[in-house]
PDB file of C-alpha atoms in Angstrom:
ATOM      1  CA  MET B 253     -18.155   8.093  -1.739  1.00  0.00           C
ATOM      2  CA  THR B 254     -14.530   8.775  -0.852  1.00  0.00           C
ATOM      3  CA  GLU B 255     -12.486   8.329  -4.016  1.00  0.00           C
ATOM      4  CA  LEU B 256      -8.841   9.087  -4.821  1.00  0.00           C
ATOM      5  CA  VAL B 257      -8.357  10.240  -8.413  1.00  0.00           C
ATOM      6  CA  ALA B 258      -5.038  11.181 -10.008  1.00  0.00           C
ATOM      7  CA  LYS B 259      -5.030  12.305 -13.642  1.00  0.00           C
ATOM      8  CA  ASP B 260      -2.034  12.790 -15.927  1.00  0.00           C
ATOM      9  CA  ILE B 261       0.414  13.208 -13.047  1.00  0.00           C
ATOM     10  CA  THR B 262       3.943  14.276 -13.970  1.00  0.00           C
ATOM     11  CA  VAL B 263       6.728  14.567 -11.411  1.00  0.00           C
ATOM     12  CA  ASP B 264      10.104  16.078 -12.272  1.00  0.00           C
ATOM     13  CA  ALA B 265      13.256  16.113 -10.168  1.00  0.00           C
ATOM     14  CA  GLY B 266      15.744  18.486 -11.765  1.00  0.00           C
ATOM     15  CA  SER B 267      16.344  17.258 -15.283  1.00  0.00           C
ATOM     16  CA  ALA B 268      14.883  13.815 -14.545  1.00  0.00           C
ATOM     17  CA  THR B 269      11.220  12.890 -14.960  1.00  0.00           C
ATOM     18  CA  LEU B 270      10.159  10.439 -12.260  1.00  0.00           C
ATOM     19  CA  VAL B 271       6.528  10.085 -13.375  1.00  0.00           C
ATOM     20  CA  ARG B 272       5.019  11.042 -16.716  1.00  0.00           C
ATOM     21  CA  ASP B 273       1.303  11.461 -17.460  1.00  0.00           C
ATOM     22  CA  ALA B 274       0.278   8.740 -15.001  1.00  0.00           C
ATOM     23  CA  SER B 275      -3.302   8.250 -13.835  1.00  0.00           C
ATOM     24  CA  LEU B 276      -4.969   6.089 -11.203  1.00  0.00           C
ATOM     25  CA  THR B 277      -8.224   5.812  -9.296  1.00  0.00           C
ATOM     26  CA  LEU B 278      -9.056   4.180  -5.986  1.00  0.00           C
ATOM     27  CA  SER B 279     -12.603   3.635  -4.762  1.00  0.00           C
ATOM     28  CA  PRO B 280     -14.052   1.833  -1.746  1.00  0.00           C
ATOM     29  CA  GLY B 281     -14.526  -1.867  -2.367  1.00  0.00           C
ATOM     30  CA  GLU B 282     -11.420  -2.432  -4.484  1.00  0.00           C
ATOM     31  CA  LEU B 283      -7.818  -3.450  -3.963  1.00  0.00           C
ATOM     32  CA  VAL B 284      -5.421  -1.993  -6.528  1.00  0.00           C
ATOM     33  CA  ALA B 285      -1.809  -3.197  -6.697  1.00  0.00           C
ATOM     34  CA  ILE B 286       0.941  -1.225  -8.403  1.00  0.00           C
ATOM     35  CA  LEU B 287       3.659  -3.373  -9.965  1.00  0.00           C
ATOM     36  CA  GLY B 288       6.926  -2.465 -11.623  1.00  0.00           C
ATOM     37  CA  PRO B 289      10.708  -2.665 -11.229  1.00  0.00           C
ATOM     38  CA  ASN B 290      12.780  -0.507  -8.917  1.00  0.00           C
ATOM     39  CA  GLY B 291      12.870   3.067 -10.167  1.00  0.00           C
ATOM     40  CA  ALA B 292       9.633   2.742 -12.134  1.00  0.00           C
ATOM     41  CA  GLY B 293       8.053   5.709 -10.315  1.00  0.00           C
ATOM     42  CA  LYS B 294       5.658   3.783  -8.073  1.00  0.00           C
ATOM     43  CA  THR B 295       6.434   5.604  -4.825  1.00  0.00           C
ATOM     44  CA  SER B 296       6.560   8.992  -6.543  1.00  0.00           C
ATOM     45  CA  LEU B 297       3.123   8.397  -8.053  1.00  0.00           C
ATOM     46  CA  LEU B 298       1.681   7.393  -4.668  1.00  0.00           C
ATOM     47  CA  ARG B 299       3.097  10.458  -2.942  1.00  0.00           C
ATOM     48  CA  ALA B 300       1.992  12.803  -5.714  1.00  0.00           C
ATOM     49  CA  ALA B 301      -1.519  11.345  -5.673  1.00  0.00           C
ATOM     50  CA  LEU B 302      -1.701  12.093  -1.939  1.00  0.00           C
ATOM     51  CA  GLY B 303      -0.390  15.640  -2.285  1.00  0.00           C
ATOM     52  CA  LEU B 304       2.870  14.778  -0.533  1.00  0.00           C
ATOM     53  CA  LEU B 305       5.085  15.467  -3.556  1.00  0.00           C
ATOM     54  CA  ASP B 306       5.055  18.487  -5.854  1.00  0.00           C
ATOM     55  CA  THR B 307       3.918  17.792  -9.398  1.00  0.00           C
ATOM     56  CA  SER B 308       4.836  19.375 -12.720  1.00  0.00           C
ATOM     57  CA  GLY B 309       1.477  18.547 -14.243  1.00  0.00           C
ATOM     58  CA  GLY B 310      -1.814  16.784 -13.675  1.00  0.00           C
ATOM     59  CA  THR B 311      -4.373  16.824 -10.882  1.00  0.00           C
ATOM     60  CA  ALA B 312      -5.120  14.758  -7.799  1.00  0.00           C
ATOM     61  CA  THR B 313      -8.341  14.849  -5.807  1.00  0.00           C
ATOM     62  CA  LEU B 314      -9.575  13.095  -2.681  1.00  0.00           C
ATOM     63  CA  ALA B 315     -13.321  13.038  -2.089  1.00  0.00           C
ATOM     64  CA  GLY B 316     -13.548  15.632  -4.857  1.00  0.00           C
ATOM     65  CA  LYS B 317     -11.101  18.065  -3.222  1.00  0.00           C
ATOM     66  CA  ASP B 318      -7.626  19.065  -4.383  1.00  0.00           C
ATOM     67  CA  VAL B 319      -5.210  17.073  -2.199  1.00  0.00           C
ATOM     68  CA  ALA B 320      -2.531  19.750  -2.500  1.00  0.00           C
ATOM     69  CA  THR B 321      -4.641  22.252  -0.559  1.00  0.00           C
ATOM     70  CA  MET B 322      -6.414  19.823   1.776  1.00  0.00           C
ATOM     71  CA  PRO B 323      -5.514  20.151   5.481  1.00  0.00           C
ATOM     72  CA  ALA B 324      -3.324  17.263   6.624  1.00  0.00           C
ATOM     73  CA  ALA B 325      -5.745  16.198   9.375  1.00  0.00           C
ATOM     74  CA  GLU B 326      -8.670  16.041   6.942  1.00  0.00           C
ATOM     75  CA  ARG B 327      -6.625  14.000   4.488  1.00  0.00           C
ATOM     76  CA  ALA B 328      -5.568  11.614   7.263  1.00  0.00           C
ATOM     77  CA  ARG B 329      -9.193  10.970   8.186  1.00  0.00           C
ATOM     78  CA  LEU B 330      -9.950  10.000   4.583  1.00  0.00           C
ATOM     79  CA  VAL B 331      -6.856   8.002   3.647  1.00  0.00           C
ATOM     80  CA  SER B 332      -4.352   6.197   5.843  1.00  0.00           C
ATOM     81  CA  TYR B 333      -0.845   6.235   4.341  1.00  0.00           C
ATOM     82  CA  LEU B 334       1.824   3.654   5.129  1.00  0.00           C
ATOM     83  CA  PRO B 335       5.102   4.833   3.543  1.00  0.00           C
ATOM     84  CA  GLN B 336       7.943   2.628   2.417  1.00  0.00           C
ATOM     85  CA  ARG B 337      10.312   3.971   5.084  1.00  0.00           C
ATOM     86  CA  ARG B 338       8.810   3.804   8.550  1.00  0.00           C
ATOM     87  CA  PRO B 339      11.431   4.817  11.152  1.00  0.00           C
ATOM     88  CA  LEU B 340      10.534   4.911  14.821  1.00  0.00           C
ATOM     89  CA  ALA B 341      11.702   8.038  16.643  1.00  0.00           C
ATOM     90  CA  TRP B 342      11.562   6.385  20.086  1.00  0.00           C
ATOM     91  CA  PRO B 343      10.899   2.911  21.506  1.00  0.00           C
ATOM     92  CA  ASN B 344       7.246   3.244  22.511  1.00  0.00           C
ATOM     93  CA  THR B 345       5.093   0.241  23.248  1.00  0.00           C
ATOM     94  CA  VAL B 346       3.246  -1.461  20.435  1.00  0.00           C
ATOM     95  CA  ARG B 347      -0.088  -0.227  21.783  1.00  0.00           C
ATOM     96  CA  ASP B 348       1.101   3.392  21.842  1.00  0.00           C
ATOM     97  CA  ILE B 349       2.477   3.172  18.296  1.00  0.00           C
ATOM     98  CA  VAL B 350      -0.785   1.743  16.994  1.00  0.00           C
ATOM     99  CA  ALA B 351      -2.628   4.524  18.858  1.00  0.00           C
ATOM    100  CA  LEU B 352      -0.778   7.092  16.722  1.00  0.00           C
ATOM    101  CA  GLY B 353      -3.234   6.152  13.996  1.00  0.00           C
ATOM    102  CA  ARG B 354      -5.944   7.942  15.992  1.00  0.00           C
ATOM    103  CA  PHE B 355      -4.219  11.353  16.069  1.00  0.00           C
ATOM    104  CA  ALA B 356      -6.183  12.623  13.072  1.00  0.00           C
ATOM    105  CA  HIS B 357      -9.323  12.045  15.138  1.00  0.00           C
ATOM    106  CA  GLY B 358      -8.050  14.251  17.948  1.00  0.00           C
ATOM    107  CA  ALA B 359      -6.810  11.462  20.186  1.00  0.00           C
ATOM    108  CA  ALA B 360      -3.655  11.742  22.309  1.00  0.00           C
ATOM    109  CA  LEU B 361      -1.493   9.103  23.962  1.00  0.00           C
ATOM    110  CA  GLY B 362      -2.930   8.146  27.308  1.00  0.00           C
ATOM    111  CA  LYS B 363      -6.190   9.939  26.535  1.00  0.00           C
ATOM    112  CA  LEU B 364      -7.996   7.601  24.173  1.00  0.00           C
ATOM    113  CA  GLY B 365     -11.757   7.827  24.169  1.00  0.00           C
ATOM    114  CA  PRO B 366     -13.877   4.667  23.929  1.00  0.00           C
ATOM    115  CA  GLN B 367     -14.078   4.793  20.121  1.00  0.00           C
ATOM    116  CA  ASP B 368     -10.327   5.363  19.797  1.00  0.00           C
ATOM    117  CA  ALA B 369      -9.504   2.561  22.240  1.00  0.00           C
ATOM    118  CA  ALA B 370     -11.801   0.189  20.385  1.00  0.00           C
ATOM    119  CA  ALA B 371     -10.168   1.026  17.037  1.00  0.00           C
ATOM    120  CA  VAL B 372      -6.690   0.430  18.487  1.00  0.00           C
ATOM    121  CA  ALA B 373      -7.719  -2.883  20.070  1.00  0.00           C
ATOM    122  CA  SER B 374      -9.318  -4.032  16.821  1.00  0.00           C
ATOM    123  CA  ALA B 375      -6.205  -3.197  14.796  1.00  0.00           C
ATOM    124  CA  ILE B 376      -3.927  -4.964  17.271  1.00  0.00           C
ATOM    125  CA  SER B 377      -6.132  -8.048  17.142  1.00  0.00           C
ATOM    126  CA  ALA B 378      -6.363  -8.015  13.335  1.00  0.00           C
ATOM    127  CA  CYS B 379      -2.575  -7.974  13.028  1.00  0.00           C
ATOM    128  CA  ASP B 380      -2.088 -10.719  15.641  1.00  0.00           C
ATOM    129  CA  LEU B 381      -0.217  -8.414  18.025  1.00  0.00           C
ATOM    130  CA  GLU B 382      -2.053  -8.991  21.306  1.00  0.00           C
ATOM    131  CA  ALA B 383       0.895 -10.845  22.821  1.00  0.00           C
ATOM    132  CA  LEU B 384       3.210  -7.961  21.901  1.00  0.00           C
ATOM    133  CA  ALA B 385       0.939  -5.049  22.812  1.00  0.00           C
ATOM    134  CA  GLU B 386       2.953  -3.962  25.874  1.00  0.00           C
ATOM    135  CA  ARG B 387       6.381  -4.681  24.401  1.00  0.00           C
ATOM    136  CA  ASN B 388       8.682  -1.826  23.419  1.00  0.00           C
ATOM    137  CA  ALA B 389       9.218  -1.505  19.685  1.00  0.00           C
ATOM    138  CA  ASP B 390      13.011  -1.786  19.998  1.00  0.00           C
ATOM    139  CA  THR B 391      12.608  -5.382  21.198  1.00  0.00           C
ATOM    140  CA  LEU B 392      10.749  -6.522  18.074  1.00  0.00           C
ATOM    141  CA  SER B 393      11.950  -8.116  14.874  1.00  0.00           C
ATOM    142  CA  GLY B 394      11.722  -6.322  11.533  1.00  0.00           C
ATOM    143  CA  GLY B 395       8.716  -8.393  10.546  1.00  0.00           C
ATOM    144  CA  GLU B 396       6.947  -7.646  13.812  1.00  0.00           C
ATOM    145  CA  ILE B 397       7.601  -3.930  13.389  1.00  0.00           C
ATOM    146  CA  ALA B 398       6.083  -4.104   9.891  1.00  0.00           C
ATOM    147  CA  ARG B 399       2.901  -5.570  11.364  1.00  0.00           C
ATOM    148  CA  VAL B 400       2.827  -2.844  14.043  1.00  0.00           C
ATOM    149  CA  HIS B 401       2.949  -0.124  11.405  1.00  0.00           C
ATOM    150  CA  PHE B 402       0.207  -1.829   9.426  1.00  0.00           C
ATOM    151  CA  ALA B 403      -1.923  -1.973  12.580  1.00  0.00           C
ATOM    152  CA  ARG B 404      -1.339   1.772  13.051  1.00  0.00           C
ATOM    153  CA  ALA B 405      -2.670   2.361   9.539  1.00  0.00           C
ATOM    154  CA  LEU B 406      -5.735   0.215  10.250  1.00  0.00           C
ATOM    155  CA  ALA B 407      -6.395   2.016  13.545  1.00  0.00           C
ATOM    156  CA  ALA B 408      -6.973   5.261  11.649  1.00  0.00           C
ATOM    157  CA  SER B 409     -10.291   3.802  10.424  1.00  0.00           C
ATOM    158  CA  ALA B 410      -9.987   5.783   7.186  1.00  0.00           C
ATOM    159  CA  PRO B 411     -12.110   4.621   4.231  1.00  0.00           C
ATOM    160  CA  LEU B 412      -9.003   4.379   2.028  1.00  0.00           C
ATOM    161  CA  LEU B 413      -5.596   2.870   2.741  1.00  0.00           C
ATOM    162  CA  VAL B 414      -2.456   3.498   0.676  1.00  0.00           C
ATOM    163  CA  ALA B 415       0.571   1.332   1.486  1.00  0.00           C
ATOM    164  CA  ASP B 416       4.019   1.321  -0.118  1.00  0.00           C
ATOM    165  CA  GLU B 417       5.488  -2.192   0.052  1.00  0.00           C
ATOM    166  CA  PRO B 418       3.627  -3.287   3.209  1.00  0.00           C
ATOM    167  CA  THR B 419       4.979  -6.845   2.888  1.00  0.00           C
ATOM    168  CA  ALA B 420       8.661  -5.859   2.671  1.00  0.00           C
ATOM    169  CA  ALA B 421      10.871  -7.641   5.252  1.00  0.00           C
ATOM    170  CA  LEU B 422       8.124 -10.140   6.059  1.00  0.00           C
ATOM    171  CA  ASP B 423       8.435 -13.907   5.823  1.00  0.00           C
ATOM    172  CA  PRO B 424       6.022 -15.714   3.456  1.00  0.00           C
ATOM    173  CA  LEU B 425       3.532 -16.484   6.238  1.00  0.00           C
ATOM    174  CA  HIS B 426       3.222 -12.848   7.296  1.00  0.00           C
ATOM    175  CA  GLN B 427       3.257 -11.598   3.698  1.00  0.00           C
ATOM    176  CA  LEU B 428       0.193 -13.724   3.180  1.00  0.00           C
ATOM    177  CA  GLY B 429      -1.266 -12.449   6.439  1.00  0.00           C
ATOM    178  CA  ILE B 430      -0.908  -8.798   5.412  1.00  0.00           C
ATOM    179  CA  ALA B 431      -2.425  -9.548   2.004  1.00  0.00           C
ATOM    180  CA  GLU B 432      -5.384 -11.237   3.705  1.00  0.00           C
ATOM    181  CA  LEU B 433      -5.800  -8.223   6.015  1.00  0.00           C
ATOM    182  CA  LEU B 434      -5.873  -5.931   3.003  1.00  0.00           C
ATOM    183  CA  ARG B 435      -8.456  -8.144   1.339  1.00  0.00           C
ATOM    184  CA  ARG B 436     -10.654  -8.182   4.444  1.00  0.00           C
ATOM    185  CA  PHE B 437     -10.368  -4.387   4.734  1.00  0.00           C
ATOM    186  CA  VAL B 438     -11.574  -4.053   1.141  1.00  0.00           C
ATOM    187  CA  ASP B 439     -14.303  -6.671   1.477  1.00  0.00           C
ATOM    188  CA  ALA B 440     -15.609  -4.714   4.481  1.00  0.00           C
ATOM    189  CA  GLY B 441     -16.014  -1.636   2.270  1.00  0.00           C
ATOM    190  CA  GLY B 442     -12.582   0.007   2.304  1.00  0.00           C
ATOM    191  CA  GLY B 443     -10.364   0.804  -0.646  1.00  0.00           C
ATOM    192  CA  ALA B 444      -6.672  -0.149  -0.735  1.00  0.00           C
ATOM    193  CA  LEU B 445      -3.859   0.928  -3.061  1.00  0.00           C
ATOM    194  CA  VAL B 446      -0.590  -0.923  -2.504  1.00  0.00           C
ATOM    195  CA  VAL B 447       2.830  -1.245  -4.068  1.00  0.00           C
ATOM    196  CA  LEU B 448       3.916  -4.887  -4.202  1.00  0.00           C
ATOM    197  CA  HIS B 449       6.892  -6.739  -5.656  1.00  0.00           C
ATOM    198  CA  ASP B 450       5.370 -10.215  -5.430  1.00  0.00           C
ATOM    199  CA  ILE B 451       3.464 -10.534  -8.699  1.00  0.00           C
ATOM    200  CA  ALA B 452       1.672 -13.752  -7.743  1.00  0.00           C
ATOM    201  CA  LEU B 453       0.569 -12.291  -4.390  1.00  0.00           C
ATOM    202  CA  ALA B 454      -0.752  -9.183  -6.142  1.00  0.00           C
ATOM    203  CA  ALA B 455      -2.611 -11.245  -8.708  1.00  0.00           C
ATOM    204  CA  ARG B 456      -4.164 -13.455  -6.045  1.00  0.00           C
ATOM    205  CA  PHE B 457      -5.594 -10.648  -3.922  1.00  0.00           C
ATOM    206  CA  ALA B 458      -5.958  -7.531  -6.094  1.00  0.00           C
ATOM    207  CA  ASP B 459      -8.973  -6.544  -8.148  1.00  0.00           C
ATOM    208  CA  ARG B 460      -6.850  -4.442 -10.494  1.00  0.00           C
ATOM    209  CA  LEU B 461      -3.165  -4.325 -11.365  1.00  0.00           C
ATOM    210  CA  LEU B 462      -1.460  -1.114 -12.422  1.00  0.00           C
ATOM    211  CA  TRP B 463       1.817  -1.773 -14.239  1.00  0.00           C
ATOM    212  CA  MET B 464       4.551   0.900 -14.325  1.00  0.00           C
ATOM    213  CA  ARG B 465       7.755   1.173 -16.313  1.00  0.00           C
ATOM    214  CA  HIS B 466      10.068   4.177 -16.742  1.00  0.00           C
ATOM    215  CA  GLY B 467       7.682   6.452 -14.860  1.00  0.00           C
ATOM    216  CA  GLN B 468       4.647   5.614 -16.955  1.00  0.00           C
ATOM    217  CA  VAL B 469       1.584   3.453 -16.472  1.00  0.00           C
ATOM    218  CA  VAL B 470       1.820   0.928 -19.294  1.00  0.00           C
ATOM    219  CA  ALA B 471      -1.238  -1.181 -18.430  1.00  0.00           C
ATOM    220  CA  ALA B 472      -4.075  -1.309 -15.935  1.00  0.00           C
ATOM    221  CA  GLY B 473      -6.870  -3.790 -15.403  1.00  0.00           C
ATOM    222  CA  PRO B 474      -7.859  -7.077 -13.734  1.00  0.00           C
ATOM    223  CA  PRO B 475      -5.150  -9.733 -13.346  1.00  0.00           C
ATOM    224  CA  ALA B 476      -6.882 -12.003 -15.845  1.00  0.00           C
ATOM    225  CA  GLU B 477      -6.536  -9.303 -18.497  1.00  0.00           C
ATOM    226  CA  THR B 478      -3.120  -7.819 -17.763  1.00  0.00           C
ATOM    227  CA  LEU B 479      -0.944 -10.551 -16.234  1.00  0.00           C
ATOM    228  CA  THR B 480       0.848 -12.269 -19.118  1.00  0.00           C
ATOM    229  CA  ARG B 481       4.322 -13.544 -19.975  1.00  0.00           C
ATOM    230  CA  GLU B 482       4.641 -10.697 -22.432  1.00  0.00           C
ATOM    231  CA  ARG B 483       3.692  -8.085 -19.836  1.00  0.00           C
ATOM    232  CA  ILE B 484       6.250  -9.378 -17.331  1.00  0.00           C
ATOM    233  CA  ARG B 485       8.925  -9.438 -20.019  1.00  0.00           C
ATOM    234  CA  ASP B 486       8.155  -5.893 -21.155  1.00  0.00           C
ATOM    235  CA  VAL B 487       7.910  -4.436 -17.626  1.00  0.00           C
ATOM    236  CA  TYR B 488      10.614  -6.364 -15.772  1.00  0.00           C
ATOM    237  CA  GLY B 489      12.897  -7.558 -18.560  1.00  0.00           C
ATOM    238  CA  VAL B 490      12.645 -11.223 -17.537  1.00  0.00           C
ATOM    239  CA  HIS B 491      11.063 -14.360 -18.927  1.00  0.00           C
ATOM    240  CA  ALA B 492       8.418 -15.899 -16.698  1.00  0.00           C
ATOM    241  CA  HIS B 493       6.055 -18.843 -16.526  1.00  0.00           C
ATOM    242  CA  VAL B 494       2.446 -17.733 -15.978  1.00  0.00           C
ATOM    243  CA  ALA B 495      -0.365 -20.197 -15.318  1.00  0.00           C
ATOM    244  CA  THR B 496      -3.430 -20.552 -13.132  1.00  0.00           C
ATOM    245  CA  ASP B 497      -4.049 -23.124 -10.449  1.00  0.00           C
ATOM    246  CA  ALA B 498      -6.593 -23.752  -7.701  1.00  0.00           C
ATOM    247  CA  HIS B 499      -5.212 -20.818  -5.694  1.00  0.00           C
ATOM    248  CA  GLY B 500      -5.048 -18.344  -8.575  1.00  0.00           C
ATOM    249  CA  PHE B 501      -2.023 -17.367 -10.629  1.00  0.00           C
ATOM    250  CA  ASP B 502       1.221 -19.298 -10.583  1.00  0.00           C
ATOM    251  CA  VAL B 503       4.076 -16.987 -11.587  1.00  0.00           C
ATOM    252  CA  ARG B 504       7.682 -18.189 -11.751  1.00  0.00           C
ATOM    253  CA  ILE B 505      10.596 -16.140 -13.036  1.00  0.00           C
ATOM    254  CA  GLU B 506      12.646 -18.274 -15.404  1.00  0.00           C
ATOM    255  CA  ALA B 507      15.517 -16.160 -16.705  1.00  0.00           C
ATOM    256  CA  ALA B 508      16.696 -12.665 -17.556  1.00  0.00           C
ATOM    257  CA  GLN B 509      15.626 -11.366 -20.946  1.00  0.00           C
TER     258      GLN B 509
END
């Protein structure tokens, strides 16, 4: 089983500590959402867990191997990473951008084998991009570009997917669409670790919530156990209404603390 395990991760930047003694696990068949305010250390923890950021302490393994020494191509075949900042170097077509997800499998633009082409077509379809497949990326809206990048991550066909704010810049309809895609990916046997700012969306779709504050993990567990008024107040410094309805959790921010 391909599992991502980070234990007691600490990340320092000069005199500042970005992450302190933080741990997480990600296994196939689960969706884990990381929640916390800006500057809580969420992105730094993700990058450190993937071996993309130097650590001052702790360990991180992927499929039992140290991520820091794992070849990049091997890592990319095991976990697809969608970073928070996703600039496009040139205005390729949507299909070509999605095809970049197959590079770890040895594919090249214009030379996709049958399995690569099928993975690209499936990802484009899953993200509702068929009508845009031959459009250049510089003609798309920010929300459309976000869906293209998510399709690229899906096209990699890795057993694990790590995404940093995949719903940023999306309207509510497409936020919901990305969350449903993540859920389907997990229900089909994948494992997904995502940073989200929408607490209600995270609670509706995630199996576990990992709450961060000041670089530390302050709570982790199922939404029913960890999502409370007190938790939101302690983590975000705001008062909130928390209840359940037919669709799951109803979370409304009421006022600053």
